[in-house]
Amino acid sequence: PVGLVVSGARAPQLADPEQHDADRVQPRMADLPSRAFWAHFERRYGANPDLALDVVKEHVEPLLKADFRLFETYAPRLVSLPYAVVACAAAGDDRVLDSQLEAWRERCGCESEFERRRFD
C-alpha cells in the first residue's frame, strides 16, 4: 500500500473506550440490555426515524451490538506504518476529537507523510 486513509476513528493507541470515548456517560454499549442500549444509542446519535419500529430494532440490535463489541474490545498491535496516513473526520463530528485524529501521527513511520483533515 502507498497510504492509509482513516475516517471518523481515533488512533489505535486510544482504543479503550473507558479512557478515550467521547461519550463519558456510557462509553461501552455492546452488553447493555435492549432498553438501555436504545436509550443510550438515541442519546448518542439522535433519534433515527428508520429505527422507530420495534420489529426493525429487534432486527438491527444484534448487528449494532456486534459492531460496538468489536470496537469496544479491540486490542491493537501498535506498529509503525510504513506509508502515508491521512486521518479525517467530518467538521461537525464531536465523536472524534482533533487530538484523537492527530494521534495517528504516532503510527506513521514518517512524520512528513501524515495529514489531518476535517471535511464538510
GROMACS .gro file of C-alpha atoms in nm:
model
  120
    1PRO     CA    1   0.000   0.000   0.000
    2VAL     CA    2   0.101   0.358  -0.059
    3GLY     CA    3  -0.117   0.502   0.215
    4LEU     CA    4  -0.396   0.467   0.465
    5VAL     CA    5  -0.699   0.692   0.496
    6VAL     CA    6  -0.890   0.666   0.822
    7SER     CA    7  -1.216   0.849   0.871
    8GLY     CA    8  -1.401   0.917   1.192
    9ALA     CA    9  -1.179   0.692   1.402
   10ARG     CA   10  -0.943   0.769   1.685
   11ALA     CA   11  -0.591   0.626   1.666
   12PRO     CA   12  -0.547   0.262   1.775
   13GLN     CA   13  -0.346   0.350   2.085
   14LEU     CA   14  -0.664   0.527   2.204
   15ALA     CA   15  -0.882   0.217   2.165
   16ASP     CA   16  -1.000   0.186   2.527
   17PRO     CA   17  -1.349   0.343   2.536
   18GLU     CA   18  -1.339   0.390   2.914
   19GLN     CA   19  -1.050   0.633   2.872
   20HIS     CA   20  -1.097   0.779   2.524
   21ASP     CA   21  -1.457   0.758   2.405
   22ALA     CA   22  -1.630   1.093   2.360
   23ASP     CA   23  -1.935   0.953   2.540
   24ARG     CA   24  -1.846   0.992   2.907
   25VAL     CA   25  -2.197   0.884   3.021
   26GLN     CA   26  -2.193   0.534   2.864
   27PRO     CA   27  -1.867   0.461   2.676
   28ARG     CA   28  -1.949   0.088   2.637
   29MET     CA   29  -2.275  -0.017   2.471
   30ALA     CA   30  -2.237  -0.373   2.342
   31ASP     CA   31  -2.351  -0.551   2.657
   32LEU     CA   32  -2.634  -0.323   2.762
   33PRO     CA   33  -2.984  -0.468   2.790
   34SER     CA   34  -3.207  -0.374   2.499
   35ARG     CA   35  -3.396  -0.087   2.661
   36ALA     CA   36  -3.078   0.079   2.796
   37PHE     CA   37  -2.898   0.019   2.464
   38TRP     CA   38  -3.162   0.208   2.266
   39ALA     CA   39  -3.185   0.489   2.521
   40HIS     CA   40  -2.808   0.548   2.503
   41PHE     CA   41  -2.798   0.494   2.126
   42GLU     CA   42  -3.056   0.771   2.073
   43ARG     CA   43  -2.887   0.999   2.326
   44ARG     CA   44  -2.555   0.950   2.149
   45TYR     CA   45  -2.665   0.959   1.784
   46GLY     CA   46  -3.014   1.112   1.791
   47ALA     CA   47  -3.346   0.951   1.708
   48ASN     CA   48  -3.347   0.780   1.371
   49PRO     CA   49  -3.697   0.751   1.215
   50ASP     CA   50  -3.586   0.433   1.035
   51LEU     CA   51  -3.544   0.271   1.376
   52ALA     CA   52  -3.882   0.373   1.516
   53LEU     CA   53  -4.048   0.033   1.476
   54ASP     CA   54  -3.973  -0.236   1.734
   55VAL     CA   55  -3.952  -0.501   1.462
   56VAL     CA   56  -3.671  -0.305   1.295
   57LYS     CA   57  -3.490  -0.252   1.626
   58GLU     CA   58  -3.513  -0.625   1.701
   59HIS     CA   59  -3.354  -0.700   1.365
   60VAL     CA   60  -3.067  -0.448   1.378
   61GLU     CA   61  -2.985  -0.455   1.751
   62PRO     CA   62  -2.766  -0.769   1.737
   63LEU     CA   63  -2.582  -0.628   1.435
   64LEU     CA   64  -2.518  -0.293   1.603
   65LYS     CA   65  -2.413  -0.459   1.928
   66ALA     CA   66  -2.168  -0.679   1.736
   67ASP     CA   67  -2.015  -0.366   1.580
   68PHE     CA   68  -1.991  -0.196   1.920
   69ARG     CA   69  -1.835  -0.511   2.069
   70LEU     CA   70  -1.563  -0.517   1.802
   71PHE     CA   71  -1.483  -0.152   1.860
   72GLU     CA   72  -1.501  -0.174   2.241
   73THR     CA   73  -1.280  -0.483   2.273
   74TYR     CA   74  -1.024  -0.409   2.001
   75ALA     CA   75  -0.669  -0.471   2.122
   76PRO     CA   76  -0.437  -0.313   1.865
   77ARG     CA   77  -0.089  -0.418   1.770
   78LEU     CA   78   0.091  -0.090   1.793
   79VAL     CA   79   0.329  -0.084   1.500
   80SER     CA   80   0.468   0.194   1.290
   81LEU     CA   81   0.300   0.210   0.948
   82PRO     CA   82   0.548   0.228   0.658
   83TYR     CA   83   0.326   0.453   0.446
   84ALA     CA   84   0.141   0.782   0.447
   85VAL     CA   85  -0.157   0.828   0.679
   86VAL     CA   86  -0.446   1.070   0.631
   87ALA     CA   87  -0.675   1.093   0.936
   88CYS     CA   88  -1.001   1.273   0.871
   89ALA     CA   89  -1.346   1.335   1.015
   90ALA     CA   90  -1.649   1.546   0.940
   91ALA     CA   91  -1.633   1.907   1.057
   92GLY     CA   92  -1.926   1.860   1.297
   93ASP     CA   93  -1.829   1.515   1.426
   94ASP     CA   94  -1.794   1.556   1.801
   95ARG     CA   95  -1.734   1.182   1.848
   96VAL     CA   96  -1.375   1.224   1.725
   97LEU     CA   97  -1.157   1.499   1.867
   98ASP     CA   98  -0.878   1.665   1.670
   99SER     CA   99  -0.631   1.528   1.927
  100GLN     CA  100  -0.759   1.176   1.857
  101LEU     CA  101  -0.703   1.224   1.485
  102GLU     CA  102  -0.363   1.380   1.548
  103ALA     CA  103  -0.264   1.071   1.749
  104TRP     CA  104  -0.249   0.878   1.419
  105ARG     CA  105   0.077   1.067   1.357
  106GLU     CA  106   0.240   0.835   1.616
  107ARG     CA  107   0.157   0.537   1.393
  108CYS     CA  108   0.307   0.698   1.084
  109GLY     CA  109   0.662   0.584   1.012
  110CYS     CA  110   0.748   0.916   0.850
  111GLU     CA  111   0.609   1.230   1.012
  112SER     CA  112   0.610   1.421   0.684
  113GLU     CA  113   0.366   1.166   0.543
  114PHE     CA  114   0.087   1.242   0.790
  115GLU     CA  115  -0.211   1.469   0.735
  116ARG     CA  116  -0.513   1.552   0.949
  117ARG     CA  117  -0.828   1.685   0.780
  118ARG     CA  118  -1.181   1.793   0.866
  119PHE     CA  119  -1.431   1.795   0.584
  120ASP     CA  120  -1.783   1.937   0.535
   0.00000   0.00000   0.00000
